[in-house]
Amino acid sequence: MSRRAAVRPWLICLTALAAVWWACVAVSDYFTAVAGGPVRSAEDFRKRDIATRQAGDRTVRALRPGAGKPEWARADDGSTSCVDDLGFDDGDVTRKQPGYVWRLSYSGKDAYMTDLGKLREAWEDRGLKVQDLPPPEQLNPARPLPDWPGIRTTDEHGVAIRMNLNRYTGEPNVTTDGGCVRYNRSAKVTARTREGAAGGHTAKEGRVVYRDGTEVTIGAVQSFTPTPEMLPPSTPTPAHAYRVTVTVTNKSGAALELRRYETGAWARTNPDLTELSAYTTGFDTTSPTRVAPGETTHFEFAYAAQEKPPHLDFAFGPGDLHTPYTWRLAVR
């Protein structure tokens, strides 16, 4: 047998193994892509959400004064394909597509086209590739839409940005899309610093600063006298009642959505401690309480006990993306 004939079966075998390996990688990548990409942390999703919001804020600021304002942003639901009903996510893994829309205002096409050209130049100066978008398709001949074109790009962080007309309303908008992100809800945004009662020892008050810039401060425990309406049915008047004020300041680049059941707020120092949920203030009862970037909001929680506790162990997390921490508040 020649040397060439002896080597040939090994080459065939190696080629076959390489083909199988490539097929496995391709299939794995395909199903990962269909599933929404790799599983990241909730903190990663928060960073993506902030980058998506900031990309639009920067775009709006590049337009003429009065055309739009960063605070006009509203969250966009994103693609219907970025959902949890495809059968790939379970447990604490979920998916969401961060996106925002900014409404713009122009006196006419000339003003719009001037800003469109200004934005194109700004994007090209940053080295971004700019694509032209045609005017919206005329869906209703009885109510024709303006024939204004648009442009789009993808920024340095992979956020898709566009300025064009809404295909249904004809309203000029800036929109940003951060893409579908799969993340583990249990891997939440953690604290950068924890002070006072949040730092592991008993204190009158405390402060937590999260890695995305969100700040939570909790003031001193205050005694008060509850009204009968604040007490659960058939509950005797408590000997002691306390209220705690929580302040959330959003110094991050995207809105916080706070729901009462997602804050993780609770207190427990002895078996007799009862939360007076009817007293709780600051939460919207029908929809999330939104705290825009730069805004501050306050919440109050109340608790009652028949015996005075030595301290109040209180936990709070500003929404489902942030880790709730326990505070040991001194009771005077």
PDB file of C-alpha atoms in Angstrom, residues 42-201:
ATOM      1  CA  ALA A  42     -30.880  41.398  34.529  1.00  0.00           C
ATOM      2  CA  GLU A  43     -28.078  43.899  35.100  1.00  0.00           C
ATOM      3  CA  ASP A  44     -26.959  43.403  31.472  1.00  0.00           C
ATOM      4  CA  PHE A  45     -30.518  44.022  30.310  1.00  0.00           C
ATOM      5  CA  ARG A  46     -30.660  47.204  32.383  1.00  0.00           C
ATOM      6  CA  LYS A  47     -27.440  48.421  30.739  1.00  0.00           C
ATOM      7  CA  ARG A  48     -28.933  47.663  27.322  1.00  0.00           C
ATOM      8  CA  ASP A  49     -32.119  49.504  28.191  1.00  0.00           C
ATOM      9  CA  ILE A  50     -30.124  52.549  29.304  1.00  0.00           C
ATOM     10  CA  ALA A  51     -27.977  52.484  26.139  1.00  0.00           C
ATOM     11  CA  THR A  52     -31.139  52.293  24.014  1.00  0.00           C
ATOM     12  CA  ARG A  53     -32.700  55.278  25.770  1.00  0.00           C
ATOM     13  CA  GLN A  54     -29.492  57.335  25.647  1.00  0.00           C
ATOM     14  CA  ALA A  55     -29.045  56.687  21.915  1.00  0.00           C
ATOM     15  CA  GLY A  56     -32.383  58.379  21.278  1.00  0.00           C
ATOM     16  CA  ASP A  57     -31.707  61.200  23.738  1.00  0.00           C
ATOM     17  CA  ARG A  58     -28.471  61.968  21.904  1.00  0.00           C
ATOM     18  CA  THR A  59     -30.244  61.908  18.547  1.00  0.00           C
ATOM     19  CA  VAL A  60     -33.004  64.263  19.664  1.00  0.00           C
ATOM     20  CA  ARG A  61     -30.474  66.690  21.113  1.00  0.00           C
ATOM     21  CA  ALA A  62     -28.786  66.864  17.687  1.00  0.00           C
ATOM     22  CA  LEU A  63     -31.974  68.303  16.147  1.00  0.00           C
ATOM     23  CA  ARG A  64     -33.032  71.939  16.163  1.00  0.00           C
ATOM     24  CA  PRO A  65     -34.321  73.278  19.505  1.00  0.00           C
ATOM     25  CA  GLY A  66     -38.011  72.573  19.902  1.00  0.00           C
ATOM     26  CA  ALA A  67     -38.206  69.714  17.398  1.00  0.00           C
ATOM     27  CA  GLY A  68     -38.181  67.202  20.212  1.00  0.00           C
ATOM     28  CA  LYS A  69     -37.216  66.778  23.841  1.00  0.00           C
ATOM     29  CA  PRO A  70     -35.526  63.811  25.564  1.00  0.00           C
ATOM     30  CA  GLU A  71     -38.301  63.749  28.170  1.00  0.00           C
ATOM     31  CA  TRP A  72     -40.851  63.091  25.413  1.00  0.00           C
ATOM     32  CA  ALA A  73     -39.630  59.504  25.170  1.00  0.00           C
ATOM     33  CA  ARG A  74     -42.096  56.692  25.596  1.00  0.00           C
ATOM     34  CA  ALA A  75     -41.290  53.002  25.788  1.00  0.00           C
ATOM     35  CA  ASP A  76     -41.978  50.915  22.707  1.00  0.00           C
ATOM     36  CA  ASP A  77     -43.215  47.318  23.015  1.00  0.00           C
ATOM     37  CA  GLY A  78     -40.780  46.094  20.356  1.00  0.00           C
ATOM     38  CA  SER A  79     -41.077  43.082  18.088  1.00  0.00           C
ATOM     39  CA  THR A  80     -43.799  40.514  18.683  1.00  0.00           C
ATOM     40  CA  SER A  81     -41.186  37.793  18.112  1.00  0.00           C
ATOM     41  CA  CYS A  82     -39.374  38.769  21.331  1.00  0.00           C
ATOM     42  CA  VAL A  83     -41.756  36.977  23.659  1.00  0.00           C
ATOM     43  CA  ASP A  84     -41.753  34.154  26.177  1.00  0.00           C
ATOM     44  CA  ASP A  85     -44.226  31.859  24.431  1.00  0.00           C
ATOM     45  CA  LEU A  86     -41.808  30.174  21.996  1.00  0.00           C
ATOM     46  CA  GLY A  87     -40.969  27.429  24.469  1.00  0.00           C
ATOM     47  CA  PHE A  88     -37.286  28.221  24.999  1.00  0.00           C
ATOM     48  CA  ASP A  89     -37.410  30.142  28.281  1.00  0.00           C
ATOM     49  CA  ASP A  90     -38.226  28.748  31.710  1.00  0.00           C
ATOM     50  CA  GLY A  91     -37.670  29.502  35.364  1.00  0.00           C
ATOM     51  CA  ASP A  92     -36.136  32.933  35.925  1.00  0.00           C
ATOM     52  CA  VAL A  93     -35.184  33.384  32.261  1.00  0.00           C
ATOM     53  CA  THR A  94     -37.279  35.847  30.290  1.00  0.00           C
ATOM     54  CA  ARG A  95     -36.845  38.138  27.306  1.00  0.00           C
ATOM     55  CA  LYS A  96     -37.587  41.715  26.424  1.00  0.00           C
ATOM     56  CA  GLN A  97     -36.771  44.172  23.671  1.00  0.00           C
ATOM     57  CA  PRO A  98     -35.839  47.661  24.897  1.00  0.00           C
ATOM     58  CA  GLY A  99     -37.105  50.355  22.552  1.00  0.00           C
ATOM     59  CA  TYR A 100     -38.175  53.996  22.703  1.00  0.00           C
ATOM     60  CA  VAL A 101     -40.045  56.527  20.581  1.00  0.00           C
ATOM     61  CA  TRP A 102     -39.644  60.312  20.606  1.00  0.00           C
ATOM     62  CA  ARG A 103     -42.386  62.415  19.025  1.00  0.00           C
ATOM     63  CA  LEU A 104     -41.092  65.264  16.867  1.00  0.00           C
ATOM     64  CA  SER A 105     -42.748  68.506  15.797  1.00  0.00           C
ATOM     65  CA  TYR A 106     -42.113  70.361  12.510  1.00  0.00           C
ATOM     66  CA  SER A 107     -43.841  73.241  10.749  1.00  0.00           C
ATOM     67  CA  GLY A 108     -43.404  71.561   7.382  1.00  0.00           C
ATOM     68  CA  LYS A 109     -41.275  69.398   5.114  1.00  0.00           C
ATOM     69  CA  ASP A 110     -38.470  71.959   4.694  1.00  0.00           C
ATOM     70  CA  ALA A 111     -37.817  72.123   8.445  1.00  0.00           C
ATOM     71  CA  TYR A 112     -37.951  68.333   8.680  1.00  0.00           C
ATOM     72  CA  MET A 113     -35.568  67.828   5.752  1.00  0.00           C
ATOM     73  CA  THR A 114     -33.109  70.343   7.218  1.00  0.00           C
ATOM     74  CA  ASP A 115     -32.953  68.369  10.462  1.00  0.00           C
ATOM     75  CA  LEU A 116     -32.730  65.093   8.542  1.00  0.00           C
ATOM     76  CA  GLY A 117     -29.664  66.368   6.718  1.00  0.00           C
ATOM     77  CA  LYS A 118     -28.190  67.684   9.957  1.00  0.00           C
ATOM     78  CA  LEU A 119     -28.662  64.293  11.596  1.00  0.00           C
ATOM     79  CA  ARG A 120     -27.167  62.449   8.614  1.00  0.00           C
ATOM     80  CA  GLU A 121     -24.054  64.617   8.856  1.00  0.00           C
ATOM     81  CA  ALA A 122     -23.767  64.048  12.611  1.00  0.00           C
ATOM     82  CA  TRP A 123     -23.990  60.269  12.161  1.00  0.00           C
ATOM     83  CA  GLU A 124     -21.446  60.237   9.329  1.00  0.00           C
ATOM     84  CA  ASP A 125     -19.052  62.340  11.418  1.00  0.00           C
ATOM     85  CA  ARG A 126     -19.195  59.557  14.022  1.00  0.00           C
ATOM     86  CA  GLY A 127     -18.315  56.999  11.365  1.00  0.00           C
ATOM     87  CA  LEU A 128     -21.783  55.429  11.338  1.00  0.00           C
ATOM     88  CA  LYS A 129     -23.257  53.944   8.170  1.00  0.00           C
ATOM     89  CA  VAL A 130     -26.453  55.766   7.178  1.00  0.00           C
ATOM     90  CA  GLN A 131     -29.240  54.125   5.166  1.00  0.00           C
ATOM     91  CA  ASP A 132     -32.066  55.952   3.405  1.00  0.00           C
ATOM     92  CA  LEU A 133     -35.679  55.095   4.185  1.00  0.00           C
ATOM     93  CA  PRO A 134     -38.470  55.753   1.672  1.00  0.00           C
ATOM     94  CA  PRO A 135     -41.567  57.796   2.582  1.00  0.00           C
ATOM     95  CA  PRO A 136     -44.273  55.718   4.302  1.00  0.00           C
ATOM     96  CA  GLU A 137     -46.493  53.536   2.166  1.00  0.00           C
ATOM     97  CA  GLN A 138     -49.885  55.093   1.469  1.00  0.00           C
ATOM     98  CA  LEU A 139     -52.190  52.703   3.343  1.00  0.00           C
ATOM     99  CA  ASN A 140     -55.335  54.863   3.098  1.00  0.00           C
ATOM    100  CA  PRO A 141     -55.806  56.878  -0.111  1.00  0.00           C
ATOM    101  CA  ALA A 142     -58.514  58.915   1.593  1.00  0.00           C
ATOM    102  CA  ARG A 143     -55.963  60.129   4.178  1.00  0.00           C
ATOM    103  CA  PRO A 144     -52.614  60.363   2.386  1.00  0.00           C
ATOM    104  CA  LEU A 145     -49.462  60.626   4.481  1.00  0.00           C
ATOM    105  CA  PRO A 146     -46.672  63.171   3.892  1.00  0.00           C
ATOM    106  CA  ASP A 147     -44.046  62.062   1.383  1.00  0.00           C
ATOM    107  CA  TRP A 148     -41.134  62.676   3.752  1.00  0.00           C
ATOM    108  CA  PRO A 149     -38.243  60.177   3.638  1.00  0.00           C
ATOM    109  CA  GLY A 150     -36.178  58.998   6.608  1.00  0.00           C
ATOM    110  CA  ILE A 151     -32.792  57.626   7.586  1.00  0.00           C
ATOM    111  CA  ARG A 152     -31.529  54.940   9.917  1.00  0.00           C
ATOM    112  CA  THR A 153     -28.249  53.701  11.379  1.00  0.00           C
ATOM    113  CA  THR A 154     -26.789  51.442  14.062  1.00  0.00           C
ATOM    114  CA  ASP A 155     -24.666  53.157  16.683  1.00  0.00           C
ATOM    115  CA  GLU A 156     -21.420  52.127  18.362  1.00  0.00           C
ATOM    116  CA  HIS A 157     -23.324  50.033  20.931  1.00  0.00           C
ATOM    117  CA  GLY A 158     -25.399  48.144  18.366  1.00  0.00           C
ATOM    118  CA  VAL A 159     -28.586  50.142  18.984  1.00  0.00           C
ATOM    119  CA  ALA A 160     -30.689  50.676  15.846  1.00  0.00           C
ATOM    120  CA  ILE A 161     -31.811  54.309  15.421  1.00  0.00           C
ATOM    121  CA  ARG A 162     -34.121  55.830  12.869  1.00  0.00           C
ATOM    122  CA  MET A 163     -35.777  59.123  12.082  1.00  0.00           C
ATOM    123  CA  ASN A 164     -38.795  58.851   9.819  1.00  0.00           C
ATOM    124  CA  LEU A 165     -42.584  59.067   9.723  1.00  0.00           C
ATOM    125  CA  ASN A 166     -44.888  56.671  11.530  1.00  0.00           C
ATOM    126  CA  ARG A 167     -46.448  54.495   8.833  1.00  0.00           C
ATOM    127  CA  TYR A 168     -49.927  54.777  10.374  1.00  0.00           C
ATOM    128  CA  THR A 169     -50.133  58.338  11.661  1.00  0.00           C
ATOM    129  CA  GLY A 170     -47.591  60.159   9.503  1.00  0.00           C
ATOM    130  CA  GLU A 171     -46.094  61.648  12.657  1.00  0.00           C
ATOM    131  CA  PRO A 172     -42.315  62.263  12.550  1.00  0.00           C
ATOM    132  CA  ASN A 173     -40.479  60.226  15.166  1.00  0.00           C
ATOM    133  CA  VAL A 174     -37.076  59.156  16.371  1.00  0.00           C
ATOM    134  CA  THR A 175     -37.088  55.491  17.391  1.00  0.00           C
ATOM    135  CA  THR A 176     -34.433  53.271  18.964  1.00  0.00           C
ATOM    136  CA  ASP A 177     -34.314  49.486  19.175  1.00  0.00           C
ATOM    137  CA  GLY A 178     -31.925  47.635  21.476  1.00  0.00           C
ATOM    138  CA  GLY A 179     -32.776  44.185  20.101  1.00  0.00           C
ATOM    139  CA  CYS A 180     -34.223  41.144  21.831  1.00  0.00           C
ATOM    140  CA  VAL A 181     -32.403  40.338  25.079  1.00  0.00           C
ATOM    141  CA  ARG A 182     -32.769  37.138  27.070  1.00  0.00           C
ATOM    142  CA  TYR A 183     -31.863  37.554  30.702  1.00  0.00           C
ATOM    143  CA  ASN A 184     -32.050  35.868  34.080  1.00  0.00           C
ATOM    144  CA  ARG A 185     -34.286  37.872  36.409  1.00  0.00           C
ATOM    145  CA  SER A 186     -32.492  36.538  39.487  1.00  0.00           C
ATOM    146  CA  ALA A 187     -29.149  38.104  38.428  1.00  0.00           C
ATOM    147  CA  LYS A 188     -30.248  41.613  39.378  1.00  0.00           C
ATOM    148  CA  VAL A 189     -28.489  44.980  39.464  1.00  0.00           C
ATOM    149  CA  THR A 190     -26.414  45.066  42.643  1.00  0.00           C
ATOM    150  CA  ALA A 191     -25.325  47.904  44.919  1.00  0.00           C
ATOM    151  CA  ARG A 192     -22.204  49.984  44.429  1.00  0.00           C
ATOM    152  CA  THR A 193     -22.350  51.314  47.993  1.00  0.00           C
ATOM    153  CA  ARG A 194     -24.455  50.610  51.089  1.00  0.00           C
ATOM    154  CA  GLU A 195     -24.440  53.029  54.003  1.00  0.00           C
ATOM    155  CA  GLY A 196     -26.003  53.385  57.447  1.00  0.00           C
ATOM    156  CA  ALA A 197     -28.880  51.000  58.161  1.00  0.00           C
ATOM    157  CA  ALA A 198     -28.285  49.344  54.778  1.00  0.00           C
ATOM    158  CA  GLY A 199     -24.666  48.608  55.628  1.00  0.00           C
ATOM    159  CA  GLY A 200     -25.260  45.664  57.965  1.00  0.00           C
ATOM    160  CA  HIS A 201     -25.699  47.416  61.308  1.00  0.00           C
TER     161      HIS A 201
END
